[in-house]
Amino acid sequence: MIRTWCKSSYSGQENTCLELLTPPPPGQAPVRDSKRPGSTVITFRASAWTSFVRAIAEDDVPSPSC
């Protein structure tokens, strides 16, 4: 199986976004910074990643208070 890194559809004009490994390993969601493809890959549980993306889509993520 060949896996490739795919940029998020939310990358914007500056191409500052994240990339997801596709297809992901079972039960995982590996993510990396598109600007630094050789740097650290963070792997989330697929269920946690799905919940996060859903919350973003529904604008249900609280902003940090600084």
Coordinates of C-alpha atoms in Angstrom, one line a residue:
M1 CA 0.0 0.0 0.0
I2 CA 1.3 3.4 -1.0
R3 CA 0.6 6.2 1.5
T4 CA 1.0 9.9 0.6
W5 CA 0.8 13.2 2.5
C6 CA -2.2 15.3 1.5
K7 CA -2.7 19.0 2.3
S8 CA -5.7 20.1 4.2
S9 CA -8.4 21.7 2.1
Y10 CA -8.3 24.6 4.5
S11 CA -4.7 25.6 3.6
G12 CA -5.5 29.0 2.4
Q13 CA -3.4 31.1 0.0
E14 CA -0.2 31.0 2.0
N15 CA -0.2 27.2 2.0
T16 CA 0.3 27.2 5.8
C17 CA -1.6 24.1 6.8
L18 CA -1.3 20.6 8.0
E19 CA -1.0 17.4 6.0
L20 CA -2.6 14.1 6.7
L21 CA -1.2 10.7 5.8
T22 CA -3.6 9.0 3.3
P23 CA -4.7 6.4 3.7
P24 CA -4.0 6.4 7.4
P25 CA -2.9 3.4 9.4
P26 CA -5.9 1.7 11.0
G27 CA -7.2 3.7 14.0
Q28 CA -4.7 6.5 13.6
A29 CA -4.5 10.0 12.1
P30 CA -0.9 11.0 11.4
V31 CA -0.5 14.8 10.9
R32 CA 2.5 17.0 10.1
D33 CA 3.2 20.7 9.3
S34 CA 3.2 21.3 5.5
K35 CA 5.9 24.0 5.9
R36 CA 8.3 21.5 7.6
P37 CA 7.6 18.1 6.1
G38 CA 10.8 16.6 7.6
S39 CA 9.9 17.6 11.1
T40 CA 7.8 15.7 13.7
V41 CA 4.7 13.8 12.8
I42 CA 2.0 13.8 15.5
T43 CA -0.3 10.8 15.5
F44 CA -3.8 11.1 17.0
R45 CA -6.3 8.4 17.6
A46 CA -8.7 8.4 14.6
S47 CA -11.7 9.0 16.8
A48 CA -10.1 11.9 18.6
W49 CA -9.1 13.5 15.2
T50 CA -12.6 13.0 13.9
S51 CA -14.1 14.7 17.0
F52 CA -11.7 17.6 16.6
V53 CA -12.4 18.2 12.9
R54 CA -16.2 18.0 13.6
A55 CA -15.8 20.6 16.4
I56 CA -13.9 22.9 14.1
A57 CA -16.5 22.5 11.3
E58 CA -19.3 23.4 13.8
D59 CA -17.3 26.3 15.2
D60 CA -17.4 24.6 18.6
V61 CA -13.8 25.1 19.7
P62 CA -13.3 27.6 22.5
S63 CA -10.7 30.3 21.9
P64 CA -7.8 30.5 24.4
S65 CA -8.1 33.3 26.9
C66 CA -4.7 35.0 27.3

